[in-house]
mmCIF file of N, CA, C and O and ligand atoms in Angstrom:
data_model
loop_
_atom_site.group_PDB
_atom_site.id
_atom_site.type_symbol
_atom_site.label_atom_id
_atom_site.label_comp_id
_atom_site.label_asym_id
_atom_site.label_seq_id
_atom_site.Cartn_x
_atom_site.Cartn_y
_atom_site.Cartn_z
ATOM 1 N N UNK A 1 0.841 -1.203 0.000
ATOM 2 C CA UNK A 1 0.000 0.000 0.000
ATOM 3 C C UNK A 1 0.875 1.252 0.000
ATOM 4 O O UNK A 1 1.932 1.273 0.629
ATOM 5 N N UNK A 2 0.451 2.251 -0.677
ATOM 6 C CA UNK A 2 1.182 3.569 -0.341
ATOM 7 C C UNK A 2 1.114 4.174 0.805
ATOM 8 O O UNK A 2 0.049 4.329 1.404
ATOM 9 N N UNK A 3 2.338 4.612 1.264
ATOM 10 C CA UNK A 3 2.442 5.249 2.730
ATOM 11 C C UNK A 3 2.556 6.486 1.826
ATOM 12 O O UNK A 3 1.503 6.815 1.279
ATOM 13 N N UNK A 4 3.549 7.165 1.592
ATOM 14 C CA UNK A 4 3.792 8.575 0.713
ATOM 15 C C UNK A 4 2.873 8.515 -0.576
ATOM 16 O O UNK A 4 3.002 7.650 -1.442
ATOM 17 N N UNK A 5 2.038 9.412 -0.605
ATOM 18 C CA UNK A 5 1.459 9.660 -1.694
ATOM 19 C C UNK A 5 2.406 10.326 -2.642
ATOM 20 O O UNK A 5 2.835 9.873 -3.703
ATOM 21 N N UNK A 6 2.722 11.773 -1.935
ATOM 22 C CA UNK A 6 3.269 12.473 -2.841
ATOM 23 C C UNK A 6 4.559 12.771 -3.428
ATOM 24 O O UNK A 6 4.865 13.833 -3.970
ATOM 25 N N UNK A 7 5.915 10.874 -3.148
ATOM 26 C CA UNK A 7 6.414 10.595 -3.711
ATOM 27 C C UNK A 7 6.077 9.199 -4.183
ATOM 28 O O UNK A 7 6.835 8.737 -5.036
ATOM 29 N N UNK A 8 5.189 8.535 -3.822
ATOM 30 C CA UNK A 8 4.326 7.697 -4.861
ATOM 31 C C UNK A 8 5.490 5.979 -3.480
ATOM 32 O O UNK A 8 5.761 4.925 -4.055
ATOM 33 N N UNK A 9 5.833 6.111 -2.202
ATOM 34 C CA UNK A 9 6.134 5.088 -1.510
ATOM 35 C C UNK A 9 5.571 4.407 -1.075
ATOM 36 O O UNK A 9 4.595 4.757 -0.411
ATOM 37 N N UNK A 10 5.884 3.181 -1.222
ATOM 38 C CA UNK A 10 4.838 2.158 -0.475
ATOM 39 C C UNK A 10 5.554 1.705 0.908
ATOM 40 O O UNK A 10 6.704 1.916 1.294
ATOM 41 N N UNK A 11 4.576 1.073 1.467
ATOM 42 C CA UNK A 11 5.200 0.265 2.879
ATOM 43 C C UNK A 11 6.229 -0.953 2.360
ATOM 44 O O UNK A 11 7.291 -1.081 2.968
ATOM 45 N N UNK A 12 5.983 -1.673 1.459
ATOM 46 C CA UNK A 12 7.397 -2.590 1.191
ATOM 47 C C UNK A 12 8.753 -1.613 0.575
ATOM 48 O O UNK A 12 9.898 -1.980 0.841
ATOM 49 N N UNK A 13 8.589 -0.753 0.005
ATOM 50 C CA UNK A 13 10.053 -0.080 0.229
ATOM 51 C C UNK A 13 10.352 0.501 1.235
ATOM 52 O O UNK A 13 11.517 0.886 1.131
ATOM 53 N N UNK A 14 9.984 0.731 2.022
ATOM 54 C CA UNK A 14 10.055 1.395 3.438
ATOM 55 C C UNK A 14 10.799 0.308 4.823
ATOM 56 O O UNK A 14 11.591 0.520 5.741
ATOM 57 N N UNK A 15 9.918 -1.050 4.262
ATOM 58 C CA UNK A 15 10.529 -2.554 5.047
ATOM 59 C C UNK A 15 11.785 -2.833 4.140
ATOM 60 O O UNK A 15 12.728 -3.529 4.517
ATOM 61 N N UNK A 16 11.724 -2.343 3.150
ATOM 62 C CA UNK A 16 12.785 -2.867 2.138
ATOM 63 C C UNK A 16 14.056 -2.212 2.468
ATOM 64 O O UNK A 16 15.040 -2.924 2.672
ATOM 65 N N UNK A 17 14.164 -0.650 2.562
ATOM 66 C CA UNK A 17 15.141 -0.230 2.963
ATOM 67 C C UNK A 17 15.865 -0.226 4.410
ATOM 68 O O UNK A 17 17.019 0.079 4.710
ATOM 69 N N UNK A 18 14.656 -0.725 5.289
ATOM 70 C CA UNK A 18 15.488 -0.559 6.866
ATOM 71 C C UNK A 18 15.774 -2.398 6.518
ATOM 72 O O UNK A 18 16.840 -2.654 7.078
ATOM 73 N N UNK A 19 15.290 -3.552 5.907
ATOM 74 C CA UNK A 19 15.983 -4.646 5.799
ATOM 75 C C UNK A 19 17.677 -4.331 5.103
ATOM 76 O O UNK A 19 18.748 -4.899 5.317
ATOM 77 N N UNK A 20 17.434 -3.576 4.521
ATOM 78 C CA UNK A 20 18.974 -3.396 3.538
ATOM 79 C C UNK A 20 19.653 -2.378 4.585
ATOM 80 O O UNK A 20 20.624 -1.784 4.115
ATOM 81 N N UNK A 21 19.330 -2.073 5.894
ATOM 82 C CA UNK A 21 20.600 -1.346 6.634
ATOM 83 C C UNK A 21 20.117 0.043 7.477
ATOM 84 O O UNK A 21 20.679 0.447 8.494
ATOM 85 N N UNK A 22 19.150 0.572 6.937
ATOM 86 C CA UNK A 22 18.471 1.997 7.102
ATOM 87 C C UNK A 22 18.039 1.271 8.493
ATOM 88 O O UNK A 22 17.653 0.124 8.721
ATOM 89 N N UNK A 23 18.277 2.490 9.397
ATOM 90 C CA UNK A 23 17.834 2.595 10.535
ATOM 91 C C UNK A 23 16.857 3.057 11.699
ATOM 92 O O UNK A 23 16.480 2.669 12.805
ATOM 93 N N UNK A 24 16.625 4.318 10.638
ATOM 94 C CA UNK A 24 16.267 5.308 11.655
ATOM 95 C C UNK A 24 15.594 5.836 10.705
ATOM 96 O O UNK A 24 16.233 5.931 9.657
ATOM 97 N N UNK A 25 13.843 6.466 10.662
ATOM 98 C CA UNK A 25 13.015 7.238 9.914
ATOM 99 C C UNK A 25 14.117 8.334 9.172
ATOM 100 O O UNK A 25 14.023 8.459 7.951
ATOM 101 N N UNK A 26 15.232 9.180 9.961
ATOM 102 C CA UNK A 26 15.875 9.762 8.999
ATOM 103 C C UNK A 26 16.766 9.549 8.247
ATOM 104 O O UNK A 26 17.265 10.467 7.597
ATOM 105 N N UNK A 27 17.180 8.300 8.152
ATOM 106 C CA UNK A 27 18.106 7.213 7.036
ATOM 107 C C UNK A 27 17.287 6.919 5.571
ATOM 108 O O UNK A 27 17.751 6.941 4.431
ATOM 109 N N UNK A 28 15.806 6.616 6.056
ATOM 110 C CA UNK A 28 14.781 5.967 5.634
ATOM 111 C C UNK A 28 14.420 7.223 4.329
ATOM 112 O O UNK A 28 14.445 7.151 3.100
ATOM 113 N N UNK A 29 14.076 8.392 5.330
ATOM 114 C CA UNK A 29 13.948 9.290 4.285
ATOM 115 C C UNK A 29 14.683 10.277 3.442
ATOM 116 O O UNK A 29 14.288 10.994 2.523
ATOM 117 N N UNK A 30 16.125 10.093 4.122
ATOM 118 C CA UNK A 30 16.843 10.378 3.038
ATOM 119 C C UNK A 30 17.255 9.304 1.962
ATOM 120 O O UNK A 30 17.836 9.658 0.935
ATOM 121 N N UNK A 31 16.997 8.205 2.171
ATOM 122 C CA UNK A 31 17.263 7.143 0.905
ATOM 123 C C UNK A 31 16.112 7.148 -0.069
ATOM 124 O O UNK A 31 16.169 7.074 -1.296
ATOM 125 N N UNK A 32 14.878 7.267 0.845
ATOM 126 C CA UNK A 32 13.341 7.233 -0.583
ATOM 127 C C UNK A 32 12.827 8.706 -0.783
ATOM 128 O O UNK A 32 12.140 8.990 -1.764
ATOM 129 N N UNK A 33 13.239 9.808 0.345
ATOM 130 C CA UNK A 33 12.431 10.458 -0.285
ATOM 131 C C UNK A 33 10.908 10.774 0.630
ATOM 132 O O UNK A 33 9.993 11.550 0.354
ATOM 133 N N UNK A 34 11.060 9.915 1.702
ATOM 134 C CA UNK A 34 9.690 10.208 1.783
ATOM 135 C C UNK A 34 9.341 11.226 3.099
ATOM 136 O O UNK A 34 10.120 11.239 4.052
ATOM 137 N N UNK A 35 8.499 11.816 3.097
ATOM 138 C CA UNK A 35 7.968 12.901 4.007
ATOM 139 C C UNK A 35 8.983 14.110 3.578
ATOM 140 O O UNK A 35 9.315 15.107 4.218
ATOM 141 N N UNK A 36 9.309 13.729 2.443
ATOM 142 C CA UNK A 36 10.004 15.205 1.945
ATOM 143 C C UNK A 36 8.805 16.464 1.644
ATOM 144 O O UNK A 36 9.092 17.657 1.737
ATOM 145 N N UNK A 37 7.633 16.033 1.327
ATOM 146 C CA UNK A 37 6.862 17.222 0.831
ATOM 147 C C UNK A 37 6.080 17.305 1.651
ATOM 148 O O UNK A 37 6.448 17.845 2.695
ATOM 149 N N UNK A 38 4.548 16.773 1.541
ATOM 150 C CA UNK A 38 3.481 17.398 2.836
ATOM 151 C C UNK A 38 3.545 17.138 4.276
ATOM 152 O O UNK A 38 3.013 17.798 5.169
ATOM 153 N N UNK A 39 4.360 15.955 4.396
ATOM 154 C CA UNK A 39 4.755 15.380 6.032
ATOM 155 C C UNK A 39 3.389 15.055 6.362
ATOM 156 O O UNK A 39 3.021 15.401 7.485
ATOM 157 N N UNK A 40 2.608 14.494 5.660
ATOM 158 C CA UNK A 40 1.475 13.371 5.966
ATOM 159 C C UNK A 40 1.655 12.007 6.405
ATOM 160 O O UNK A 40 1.154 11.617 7.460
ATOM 161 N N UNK A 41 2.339 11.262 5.656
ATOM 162 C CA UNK A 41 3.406 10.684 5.670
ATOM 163 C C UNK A 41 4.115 9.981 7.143
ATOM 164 O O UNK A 41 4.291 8.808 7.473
ATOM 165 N N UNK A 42 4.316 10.845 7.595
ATOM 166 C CA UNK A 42 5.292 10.647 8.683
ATOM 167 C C UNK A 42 5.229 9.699 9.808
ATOM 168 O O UNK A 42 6.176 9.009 10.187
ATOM 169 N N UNK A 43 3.687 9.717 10.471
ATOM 170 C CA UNK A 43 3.225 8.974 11.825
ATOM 171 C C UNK A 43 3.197 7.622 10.921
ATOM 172 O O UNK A 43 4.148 7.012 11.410
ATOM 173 N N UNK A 44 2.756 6.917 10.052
ATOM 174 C CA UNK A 44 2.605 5.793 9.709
ATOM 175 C C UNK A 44 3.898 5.210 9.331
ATOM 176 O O UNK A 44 4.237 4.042 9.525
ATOM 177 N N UNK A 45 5.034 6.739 8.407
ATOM 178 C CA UNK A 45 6.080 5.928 8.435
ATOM 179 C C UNK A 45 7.060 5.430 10.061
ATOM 180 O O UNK A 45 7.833 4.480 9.936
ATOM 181 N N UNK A 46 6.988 5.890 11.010
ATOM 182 C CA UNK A 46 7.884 5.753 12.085
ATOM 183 C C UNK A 46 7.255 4.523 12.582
ATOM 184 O O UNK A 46 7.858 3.602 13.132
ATOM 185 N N UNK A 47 5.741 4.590 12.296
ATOM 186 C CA UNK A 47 5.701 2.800 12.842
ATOM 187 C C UNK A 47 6.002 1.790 12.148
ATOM 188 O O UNK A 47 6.460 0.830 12.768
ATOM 189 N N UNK A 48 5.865 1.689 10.825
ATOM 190 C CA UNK A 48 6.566 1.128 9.703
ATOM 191 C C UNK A 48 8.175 0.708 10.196
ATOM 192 O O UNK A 48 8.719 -0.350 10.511
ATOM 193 N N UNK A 49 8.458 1.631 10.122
ATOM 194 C CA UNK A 49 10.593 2.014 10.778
ATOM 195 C C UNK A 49 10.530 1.024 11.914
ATOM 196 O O UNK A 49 11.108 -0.061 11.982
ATOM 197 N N UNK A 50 9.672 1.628 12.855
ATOM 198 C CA UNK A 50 10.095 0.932 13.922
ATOM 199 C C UNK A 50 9.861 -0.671 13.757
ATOM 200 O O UNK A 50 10.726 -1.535 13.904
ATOM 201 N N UNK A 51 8.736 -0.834 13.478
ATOM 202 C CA UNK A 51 8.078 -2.152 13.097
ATOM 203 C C UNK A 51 8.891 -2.968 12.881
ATOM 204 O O UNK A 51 8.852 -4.021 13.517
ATOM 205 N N UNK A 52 9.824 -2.751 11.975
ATOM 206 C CA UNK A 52 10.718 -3.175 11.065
ATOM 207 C C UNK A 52 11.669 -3.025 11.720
ATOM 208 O O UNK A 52 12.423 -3.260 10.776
ATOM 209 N N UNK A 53 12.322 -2.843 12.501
ATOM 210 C CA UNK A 53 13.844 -2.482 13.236
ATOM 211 C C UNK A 53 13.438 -3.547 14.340
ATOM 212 O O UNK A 53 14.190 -4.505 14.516
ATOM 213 N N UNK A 54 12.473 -3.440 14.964
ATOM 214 C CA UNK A 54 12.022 -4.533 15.801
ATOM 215 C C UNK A 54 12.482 -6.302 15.676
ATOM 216 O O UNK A 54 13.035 -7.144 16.384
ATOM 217 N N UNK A 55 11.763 -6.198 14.092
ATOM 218 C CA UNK A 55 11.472 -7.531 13.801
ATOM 219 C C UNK A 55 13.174 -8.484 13.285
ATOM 220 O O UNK A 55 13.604 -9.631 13.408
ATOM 221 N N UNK A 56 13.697 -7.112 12.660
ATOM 222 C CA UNK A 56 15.105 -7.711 11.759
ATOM 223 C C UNK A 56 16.096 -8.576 12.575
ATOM 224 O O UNK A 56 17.102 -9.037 12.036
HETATM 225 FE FE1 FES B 101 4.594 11.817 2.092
HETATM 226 FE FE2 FES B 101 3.230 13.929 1.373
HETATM 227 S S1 FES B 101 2.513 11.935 1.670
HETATM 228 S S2 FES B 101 5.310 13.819 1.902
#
């Protein structure tokens, strides 16, 4: 599903990049891009992040 609309991110690149090393929501979004524009974005991605940092 898309988490960022308005760079078009989904939740598997988001798991995809903290599996490949990304750590931290601001690793995350400087590698995709995301919550760069409206910061809508944001609360769903940090549980995503975390979610995922949890599980690895
Ligand atoms: Fe991600 Fe707008 S939805 S920056």
């Amino acid at each position: 599903m898309y988490v960022c609309l308005c760079k078009g991110i989904t939740d598997s690149q988001i798991r995809d990049a903290v599996c490949a090393g990304a750590s931290s929501v601001r690793q995350v979004r400087k590698q995709l891009g995301v919550m760069s524009q409206c910061g809508k974005c944001g609360i769903l991605t940090k549980e995503i992040v975390q979610e995922t940092v949890e599980q690895r």
